[in-house]
mmCIF file of C-alpha atoms and ligand atoms in Angstrom:
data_model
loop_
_atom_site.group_PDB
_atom_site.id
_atom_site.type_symbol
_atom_site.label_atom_id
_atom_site.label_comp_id
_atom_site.label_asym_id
_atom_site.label_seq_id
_atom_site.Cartn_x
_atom_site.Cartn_y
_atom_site.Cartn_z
ATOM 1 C CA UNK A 40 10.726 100.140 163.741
ATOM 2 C CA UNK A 41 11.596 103.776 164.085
ATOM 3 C CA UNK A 42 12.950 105.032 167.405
ATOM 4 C CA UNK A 43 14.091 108.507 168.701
ATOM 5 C CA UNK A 44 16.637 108.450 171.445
ATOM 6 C CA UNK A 45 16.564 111.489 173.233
ATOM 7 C CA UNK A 46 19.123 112.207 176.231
ATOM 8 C CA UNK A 47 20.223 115.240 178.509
ATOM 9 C CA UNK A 48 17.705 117.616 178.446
ATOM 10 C CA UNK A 49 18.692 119.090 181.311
ATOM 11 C CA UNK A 50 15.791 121.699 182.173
ATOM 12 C CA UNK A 51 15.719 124.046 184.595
ATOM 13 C CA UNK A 52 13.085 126.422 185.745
ATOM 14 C CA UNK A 53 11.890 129.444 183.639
ATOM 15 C CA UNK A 54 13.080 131.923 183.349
ATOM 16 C CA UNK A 55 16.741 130.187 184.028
ATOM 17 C CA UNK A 56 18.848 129.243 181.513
ATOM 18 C CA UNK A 57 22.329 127.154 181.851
ATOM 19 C CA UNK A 58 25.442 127.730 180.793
ATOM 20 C CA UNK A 59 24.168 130.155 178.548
ATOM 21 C CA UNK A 60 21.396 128.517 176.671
ATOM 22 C CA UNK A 61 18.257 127.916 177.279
ATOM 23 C CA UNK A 62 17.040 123.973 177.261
ATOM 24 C CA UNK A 63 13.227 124.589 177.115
ATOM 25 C CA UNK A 64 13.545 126.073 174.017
ATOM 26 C CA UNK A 65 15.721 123.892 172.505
ATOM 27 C CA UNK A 66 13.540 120.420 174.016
ATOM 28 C CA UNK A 67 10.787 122.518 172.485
ATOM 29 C CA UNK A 68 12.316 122.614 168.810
ATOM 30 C CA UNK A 69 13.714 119.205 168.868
ATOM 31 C CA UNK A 70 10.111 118.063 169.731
ATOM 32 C CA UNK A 71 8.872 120.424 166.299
ATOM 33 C CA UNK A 72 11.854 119.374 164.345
ATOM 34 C CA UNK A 73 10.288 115.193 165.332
ATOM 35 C CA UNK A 74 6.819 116.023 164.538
ATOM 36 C CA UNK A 75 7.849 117.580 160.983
ATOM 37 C CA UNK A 76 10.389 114.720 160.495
ATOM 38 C CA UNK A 77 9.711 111.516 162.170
ATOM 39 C CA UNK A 78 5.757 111.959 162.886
ATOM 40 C CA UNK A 79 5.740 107.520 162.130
ATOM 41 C CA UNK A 80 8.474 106.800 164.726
ATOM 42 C CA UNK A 81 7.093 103.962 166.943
ATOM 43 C CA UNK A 82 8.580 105.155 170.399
ATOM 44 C CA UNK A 83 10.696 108.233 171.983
ATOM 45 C CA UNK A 84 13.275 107.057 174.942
ATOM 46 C CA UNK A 85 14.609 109.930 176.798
ATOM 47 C CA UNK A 86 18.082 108.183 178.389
ATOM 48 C CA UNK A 87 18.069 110.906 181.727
ATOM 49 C CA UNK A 88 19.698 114.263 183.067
ATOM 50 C CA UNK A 89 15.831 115.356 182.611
ATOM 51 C CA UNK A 90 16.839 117.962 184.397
ATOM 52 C CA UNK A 91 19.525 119.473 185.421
ATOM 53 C CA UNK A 92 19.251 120.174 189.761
ATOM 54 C CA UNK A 93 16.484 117.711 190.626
ATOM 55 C CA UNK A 94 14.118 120.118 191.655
ATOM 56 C CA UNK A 95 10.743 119.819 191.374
ATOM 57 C CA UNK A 96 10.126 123.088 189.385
ATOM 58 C CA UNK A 97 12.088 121.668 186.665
ATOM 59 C CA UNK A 98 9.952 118.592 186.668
ATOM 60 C CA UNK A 99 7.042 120.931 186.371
ATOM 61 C CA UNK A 100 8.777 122.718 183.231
ATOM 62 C CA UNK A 101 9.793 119.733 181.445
ATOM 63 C CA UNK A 102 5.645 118.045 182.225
ATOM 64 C CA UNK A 103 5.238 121.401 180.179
ATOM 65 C CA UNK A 104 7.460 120.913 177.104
ATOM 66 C CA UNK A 105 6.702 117.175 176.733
ATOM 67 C CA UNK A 106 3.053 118.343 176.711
ATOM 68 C CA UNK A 107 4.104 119.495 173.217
ATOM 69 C CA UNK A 108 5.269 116.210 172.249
ATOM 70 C CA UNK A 109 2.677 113.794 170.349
ATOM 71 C CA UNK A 110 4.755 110.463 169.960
ATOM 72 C CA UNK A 111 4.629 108.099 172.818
ATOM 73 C CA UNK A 112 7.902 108.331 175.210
ATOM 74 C CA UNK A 113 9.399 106.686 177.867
ATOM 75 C CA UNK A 114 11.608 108.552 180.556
ATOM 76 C CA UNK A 115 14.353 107.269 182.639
ATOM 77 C CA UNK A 116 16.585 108.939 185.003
ATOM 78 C CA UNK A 117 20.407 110.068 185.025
ATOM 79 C CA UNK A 118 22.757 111.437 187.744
ATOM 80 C CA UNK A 119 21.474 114.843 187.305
ATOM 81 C CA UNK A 120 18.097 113.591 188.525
ATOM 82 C CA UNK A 121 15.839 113.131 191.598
ATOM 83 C CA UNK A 122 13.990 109.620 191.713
ATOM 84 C CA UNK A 123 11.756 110.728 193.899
ATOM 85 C CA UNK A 124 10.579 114.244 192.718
ATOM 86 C CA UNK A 125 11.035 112.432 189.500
ATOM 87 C CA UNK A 126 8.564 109.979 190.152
ATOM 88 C CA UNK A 127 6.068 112.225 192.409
ATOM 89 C CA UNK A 128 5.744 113.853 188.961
ATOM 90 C CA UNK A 129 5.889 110.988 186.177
ATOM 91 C CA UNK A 130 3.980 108.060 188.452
ATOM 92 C CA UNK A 131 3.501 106.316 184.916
ATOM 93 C CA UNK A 132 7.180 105.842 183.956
ATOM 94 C CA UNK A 133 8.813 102.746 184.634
ATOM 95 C CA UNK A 134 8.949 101.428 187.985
ATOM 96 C CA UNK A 135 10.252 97.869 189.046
ATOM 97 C CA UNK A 136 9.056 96.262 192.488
ATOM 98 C CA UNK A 137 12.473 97.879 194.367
ATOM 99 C CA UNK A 138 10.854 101.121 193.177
ATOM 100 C CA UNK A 139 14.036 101.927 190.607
ATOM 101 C CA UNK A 140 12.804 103.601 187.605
ATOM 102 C CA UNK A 141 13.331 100.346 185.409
ATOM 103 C CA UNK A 142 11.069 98.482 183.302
ATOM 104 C CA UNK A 143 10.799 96.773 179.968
ATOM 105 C CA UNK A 144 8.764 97.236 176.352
ATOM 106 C CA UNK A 145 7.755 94.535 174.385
ATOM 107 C CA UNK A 146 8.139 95.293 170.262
ATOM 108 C CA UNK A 147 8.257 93.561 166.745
ATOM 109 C CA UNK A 148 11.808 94.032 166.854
ATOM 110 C CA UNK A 149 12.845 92.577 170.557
ATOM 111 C CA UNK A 150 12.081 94.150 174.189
ATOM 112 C CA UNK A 151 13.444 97.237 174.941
ATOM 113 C CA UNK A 152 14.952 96.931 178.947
ATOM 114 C CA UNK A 153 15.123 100.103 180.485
ATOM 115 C CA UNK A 154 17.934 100.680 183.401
ATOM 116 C CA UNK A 155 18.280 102.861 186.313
ATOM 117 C CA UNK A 156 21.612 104.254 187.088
ATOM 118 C CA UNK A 157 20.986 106.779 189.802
ATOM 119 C CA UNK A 158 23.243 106.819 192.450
ATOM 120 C CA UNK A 159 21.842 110.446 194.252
ATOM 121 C CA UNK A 160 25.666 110.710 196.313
ATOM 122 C CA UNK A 161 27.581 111.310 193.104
ATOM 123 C CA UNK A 162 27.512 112.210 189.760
ATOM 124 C CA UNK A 163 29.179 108.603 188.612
ATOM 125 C CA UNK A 164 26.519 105.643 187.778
ATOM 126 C CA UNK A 165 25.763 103.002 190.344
ATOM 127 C CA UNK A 166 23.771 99.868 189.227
ATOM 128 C CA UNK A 167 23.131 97.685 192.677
ATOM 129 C CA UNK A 168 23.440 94.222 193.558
ATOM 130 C CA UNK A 169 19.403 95.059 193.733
ATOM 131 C CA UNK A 170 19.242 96.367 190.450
ATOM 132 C CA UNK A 171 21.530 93.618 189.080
ATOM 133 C CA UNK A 172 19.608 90.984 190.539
ATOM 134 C CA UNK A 173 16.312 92.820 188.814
ATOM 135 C CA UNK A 174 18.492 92.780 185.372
ATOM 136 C CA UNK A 175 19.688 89.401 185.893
ATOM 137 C CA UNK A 176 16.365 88.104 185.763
ATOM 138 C CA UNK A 177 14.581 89.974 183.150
ATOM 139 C CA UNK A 178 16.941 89.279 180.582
ATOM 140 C CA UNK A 179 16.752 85.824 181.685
ATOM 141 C CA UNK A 180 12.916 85.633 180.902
ATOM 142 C CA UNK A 181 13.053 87.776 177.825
ATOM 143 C CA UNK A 182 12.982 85.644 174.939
ATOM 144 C CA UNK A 183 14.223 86.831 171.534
ATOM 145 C CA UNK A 184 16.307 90.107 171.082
ATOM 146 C CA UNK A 185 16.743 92.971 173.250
ATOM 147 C CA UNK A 186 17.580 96.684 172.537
ATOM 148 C CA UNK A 187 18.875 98.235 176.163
ATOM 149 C CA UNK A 188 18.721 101.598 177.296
ATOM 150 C CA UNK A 189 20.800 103.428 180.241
ATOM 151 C CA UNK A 190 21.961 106.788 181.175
ATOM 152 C CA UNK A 191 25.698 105.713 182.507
ATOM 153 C CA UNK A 192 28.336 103.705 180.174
ATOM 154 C CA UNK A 193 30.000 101.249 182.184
ATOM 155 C CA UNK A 194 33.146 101.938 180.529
ATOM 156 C CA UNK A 195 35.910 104.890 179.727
ATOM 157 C CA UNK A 196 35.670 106.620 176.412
ATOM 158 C CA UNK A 197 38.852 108.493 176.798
ATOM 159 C CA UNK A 198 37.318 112.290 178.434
ATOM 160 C CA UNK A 199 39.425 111.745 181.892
ATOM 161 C CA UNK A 200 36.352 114.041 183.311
ATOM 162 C CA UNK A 201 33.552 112.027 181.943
ATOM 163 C CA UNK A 202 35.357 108.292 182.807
ATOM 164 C CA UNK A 203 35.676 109.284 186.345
ATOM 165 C CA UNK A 204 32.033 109.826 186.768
ATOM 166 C CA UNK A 205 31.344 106.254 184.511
ATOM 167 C CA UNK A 206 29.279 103.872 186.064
ATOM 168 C CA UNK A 207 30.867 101.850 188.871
ATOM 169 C CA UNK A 208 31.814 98.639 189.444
ATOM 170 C CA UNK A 209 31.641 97.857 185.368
ATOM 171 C CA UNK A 210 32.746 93.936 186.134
ATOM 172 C CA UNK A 211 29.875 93.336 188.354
ATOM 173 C CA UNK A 212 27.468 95.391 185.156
ATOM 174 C CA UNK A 213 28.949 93.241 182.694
ATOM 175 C CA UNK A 214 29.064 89.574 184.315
ATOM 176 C CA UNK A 215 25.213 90.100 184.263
ATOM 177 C CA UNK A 216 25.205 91.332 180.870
ATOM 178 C CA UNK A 217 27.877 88.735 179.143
ATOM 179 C CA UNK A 218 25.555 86.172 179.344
ATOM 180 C CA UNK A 219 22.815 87.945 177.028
ATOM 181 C CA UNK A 220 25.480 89.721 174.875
ATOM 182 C CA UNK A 221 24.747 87.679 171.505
ATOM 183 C CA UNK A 222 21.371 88.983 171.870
ATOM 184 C CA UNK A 223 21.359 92.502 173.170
ATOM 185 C CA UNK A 224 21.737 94.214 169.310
ATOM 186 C CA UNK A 225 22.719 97.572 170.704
ATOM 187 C CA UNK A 226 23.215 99.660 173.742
ATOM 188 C CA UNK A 227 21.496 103.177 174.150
ATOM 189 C CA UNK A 228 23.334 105.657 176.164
ATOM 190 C CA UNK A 229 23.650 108.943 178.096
ATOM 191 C CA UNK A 230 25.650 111.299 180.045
ATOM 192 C CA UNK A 231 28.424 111.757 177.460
ATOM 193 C CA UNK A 232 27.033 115.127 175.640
ATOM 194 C CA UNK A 233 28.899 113.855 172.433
ATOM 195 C CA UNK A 234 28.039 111.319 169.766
ATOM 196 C CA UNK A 235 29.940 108.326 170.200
ATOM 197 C CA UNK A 236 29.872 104.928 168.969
ATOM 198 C CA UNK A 237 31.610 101.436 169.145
ATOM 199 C CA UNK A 238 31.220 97.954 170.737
ATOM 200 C CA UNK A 239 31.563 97.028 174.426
ATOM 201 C CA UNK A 240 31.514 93.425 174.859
ATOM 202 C CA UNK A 241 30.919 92.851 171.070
ATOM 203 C CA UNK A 242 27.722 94.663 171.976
ATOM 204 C CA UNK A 243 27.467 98.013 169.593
ATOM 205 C CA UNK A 244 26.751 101.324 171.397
ATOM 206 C CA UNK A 245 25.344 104.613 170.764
ATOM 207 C CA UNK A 246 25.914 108.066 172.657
ATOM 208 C CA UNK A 247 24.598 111.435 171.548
ATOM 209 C CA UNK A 248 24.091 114.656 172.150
ATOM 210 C CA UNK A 249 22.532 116.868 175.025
ATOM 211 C CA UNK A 250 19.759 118.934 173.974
ATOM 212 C CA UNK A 251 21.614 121.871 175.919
ATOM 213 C CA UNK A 252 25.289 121.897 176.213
ATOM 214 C CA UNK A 253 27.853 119.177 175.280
ATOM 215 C CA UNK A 254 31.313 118.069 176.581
ATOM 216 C CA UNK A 255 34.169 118.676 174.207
ATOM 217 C CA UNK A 256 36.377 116.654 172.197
ATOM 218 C CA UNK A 257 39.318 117.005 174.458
ATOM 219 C CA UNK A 258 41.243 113.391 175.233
ATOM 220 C CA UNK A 259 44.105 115.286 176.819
ATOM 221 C CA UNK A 260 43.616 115.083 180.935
ATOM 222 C CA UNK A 261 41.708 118.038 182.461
ATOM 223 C CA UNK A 262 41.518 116.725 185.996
ATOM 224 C CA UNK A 263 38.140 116.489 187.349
ATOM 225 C CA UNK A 264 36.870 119.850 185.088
ATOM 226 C CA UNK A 265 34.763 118.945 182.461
ATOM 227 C CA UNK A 266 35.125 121.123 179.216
ATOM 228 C CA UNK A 267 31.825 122.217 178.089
ATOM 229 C CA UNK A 268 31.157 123.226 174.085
ATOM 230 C CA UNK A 269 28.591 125.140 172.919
ATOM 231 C CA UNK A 270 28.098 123.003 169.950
ATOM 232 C CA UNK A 271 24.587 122.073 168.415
ATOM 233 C CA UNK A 272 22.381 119.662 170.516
ATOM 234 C CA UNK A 273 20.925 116.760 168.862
ATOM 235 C CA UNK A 274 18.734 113.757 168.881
ATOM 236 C CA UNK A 275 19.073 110.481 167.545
ATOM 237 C CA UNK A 276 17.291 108.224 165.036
ATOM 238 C CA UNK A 277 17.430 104.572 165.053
ATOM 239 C CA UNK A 278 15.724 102.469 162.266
ATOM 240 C CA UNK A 279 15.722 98.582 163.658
ATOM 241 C CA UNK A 280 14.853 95.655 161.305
ATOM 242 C CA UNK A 281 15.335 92.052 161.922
ATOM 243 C CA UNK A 282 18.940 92.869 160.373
ATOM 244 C CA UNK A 283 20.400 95.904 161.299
ATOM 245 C CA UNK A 284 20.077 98.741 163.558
ATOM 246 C CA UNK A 285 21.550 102.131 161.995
ATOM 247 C CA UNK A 286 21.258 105.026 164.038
ATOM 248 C CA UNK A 287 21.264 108.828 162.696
ATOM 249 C CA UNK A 288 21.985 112.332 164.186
ATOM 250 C CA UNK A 289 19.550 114.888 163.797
ATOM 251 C CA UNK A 290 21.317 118.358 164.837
ATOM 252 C CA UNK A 291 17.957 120.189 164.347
ATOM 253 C CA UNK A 292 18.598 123.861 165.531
ATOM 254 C CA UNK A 293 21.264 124.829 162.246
ATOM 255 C CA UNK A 294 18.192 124.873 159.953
ATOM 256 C CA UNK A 295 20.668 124.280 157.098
ATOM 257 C CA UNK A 296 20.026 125.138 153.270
ATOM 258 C CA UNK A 297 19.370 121.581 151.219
ATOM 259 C CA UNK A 298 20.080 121.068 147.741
ATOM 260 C CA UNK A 299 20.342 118.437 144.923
ATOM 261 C CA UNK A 300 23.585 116.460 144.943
ATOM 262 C CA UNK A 301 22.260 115.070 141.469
ATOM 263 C CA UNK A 302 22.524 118.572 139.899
ATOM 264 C CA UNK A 303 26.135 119.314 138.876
ATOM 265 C CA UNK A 304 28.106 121.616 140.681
ATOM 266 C CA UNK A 305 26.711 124.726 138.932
ATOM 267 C CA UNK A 306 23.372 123.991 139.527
ATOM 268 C CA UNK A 307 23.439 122.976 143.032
ATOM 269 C CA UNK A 308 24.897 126.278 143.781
ATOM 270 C CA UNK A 309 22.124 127.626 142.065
ATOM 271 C CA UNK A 310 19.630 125.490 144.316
ATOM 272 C CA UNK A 311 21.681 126.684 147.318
ATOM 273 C CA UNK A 312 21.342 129.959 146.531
ATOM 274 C CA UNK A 313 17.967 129.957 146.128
ATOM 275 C CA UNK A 314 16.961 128.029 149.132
ATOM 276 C CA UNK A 315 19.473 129.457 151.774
ATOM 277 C CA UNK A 316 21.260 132.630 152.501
ATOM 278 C CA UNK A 317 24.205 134.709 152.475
ATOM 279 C CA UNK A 318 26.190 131.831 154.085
ATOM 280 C CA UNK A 319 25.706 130.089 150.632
ATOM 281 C CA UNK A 320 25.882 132.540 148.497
ATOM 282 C CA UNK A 321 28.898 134.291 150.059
ATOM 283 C CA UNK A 322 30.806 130.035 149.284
ATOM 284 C CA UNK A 323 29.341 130.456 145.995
ATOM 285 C CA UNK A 324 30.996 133.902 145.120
HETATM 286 FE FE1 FE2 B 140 23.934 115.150 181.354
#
């Protein structure tokens, strides 16, 4: 099974951009850069931060890009987000009975559980008694293996800025979770703007990029500012069997030169320069 985790588009409104950049266009060529690439990927999961100020506009403009988009997808929400205009404008995404946008996927390779982290006061994560309750149960009638997806990591990565706005109250998250953990084979997440990877609870993780701006590699504390970088957006690829899950990043705007590693040295410089530009051939002078 071939998925494509897609998080943080963050649209607003033509003709806005943010922070400099402009996240219609770049939705827009990560959607191209799919169809050219991964045209036989099974499913599309957009983790949240749709958009970026929860208006409806933005809604509107991102209905407009994903129009583009041939695969099937699933959206979920992230702090960034309004549930409501949200789902006034998606009615078909998930939806549990509480009305959280939360559901779950049945595949060859396990179900896919979708979460809601939404708070709507803050920018950190908040996952309910409510929402716990739904979570405890699903996983308890899911049989087999899961793959879960959810916008806020209840844990810190080490970005002060980013750890403060984490999900909240992590032990209540995880009792619900420790019981399944043997059987959840990886975590999907959000939020972070970086690619970032490891185990939480045994359980291996993925974060990626934002599709507009990301949050720099900065460990050193920055109080509650968040240092932005304007380095390349990026989607993920994840290729499940029954015995492993690997998962790729596809920065898709660089549009670099590609040559023959098999070739020696001479000749791939040769490739290089005839595929690419004056970026190569100035490293090949
Ligand atoms: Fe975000």
């Amino acid at each position: 099974m071939k998925l494509v985790h897609i998080s943080d588009t963050h649209i607003v409104p033509a003709p806005s951009q943010l922070y400099g950049l402009d996240p219609r266009a770049n939705l827009s060529a990560a959607i191209a850069d799919i169809h050219a690439n991964h045209a036989d990927a099974d499913l599309c999961v957009f983790t949240g931060d749709l958009v970026h100020w929860g208006d409806a506009e933005a809604y509107d403009a991102l209905a407009d890009v994903l129009a583009e988009l041939k695969l099937p997808y699933v959206l979920m929400i992230g702090n960034h987000d309004d549930r409501a205009r949200f789902q006034a404008r998606f009615p078909d995404a998930p939806r549990d009975a509480d009305g959280f946008v939360q559901g779950t996927l049945k595949t060859p390779m396990g179900t896919l559980v979708f979460l809601d982290t939404h708070d709507g006061t803050t920018h950190a994560g908040l996952y309910c008694e409510t929402r716990r309750a739904w979570l405890a149960r699903t996983l308890e009638g899911i049989e087999g293996d899961i793959l879960l997806f959810a916008h806020h990591p209840p844990f810190p990565v080490g970005i002060g800025a980013m750890d403060a706005i984490a999900l909240q109250e992590p032990d209540a998250f995880a009792d619900v979770i420790r019981p399944h953990a043997q059987r959840i084979r990886h975590i999907f997440f959000g939020h972070l703007h970086r690619p970032i990877s490891g185990s939480w609870l045994g359980i291996p993780f993925s974060v990626l990029r934002s599709q507009n701006h990301q949050v720099a590699m900065e460990l050193r504390p920055t109080g509650r500012d968040v240092i932005g970088a304007w380095e390349q957006p990026a989607y993920a690829v994840a290729l499940v069997t029954p015995e492993a899950v690997v998962v790729h990043m596809c920065e898709y705007l660089l549009g670099a030169g590609r040559f023959s590693l098999n070739a020696d040295e001479g000749l791939g410089r040769a490739y290089a320069l005839q595929m690419a530009g004056p970026q190569v051939a100035l490293a090949a002078g």
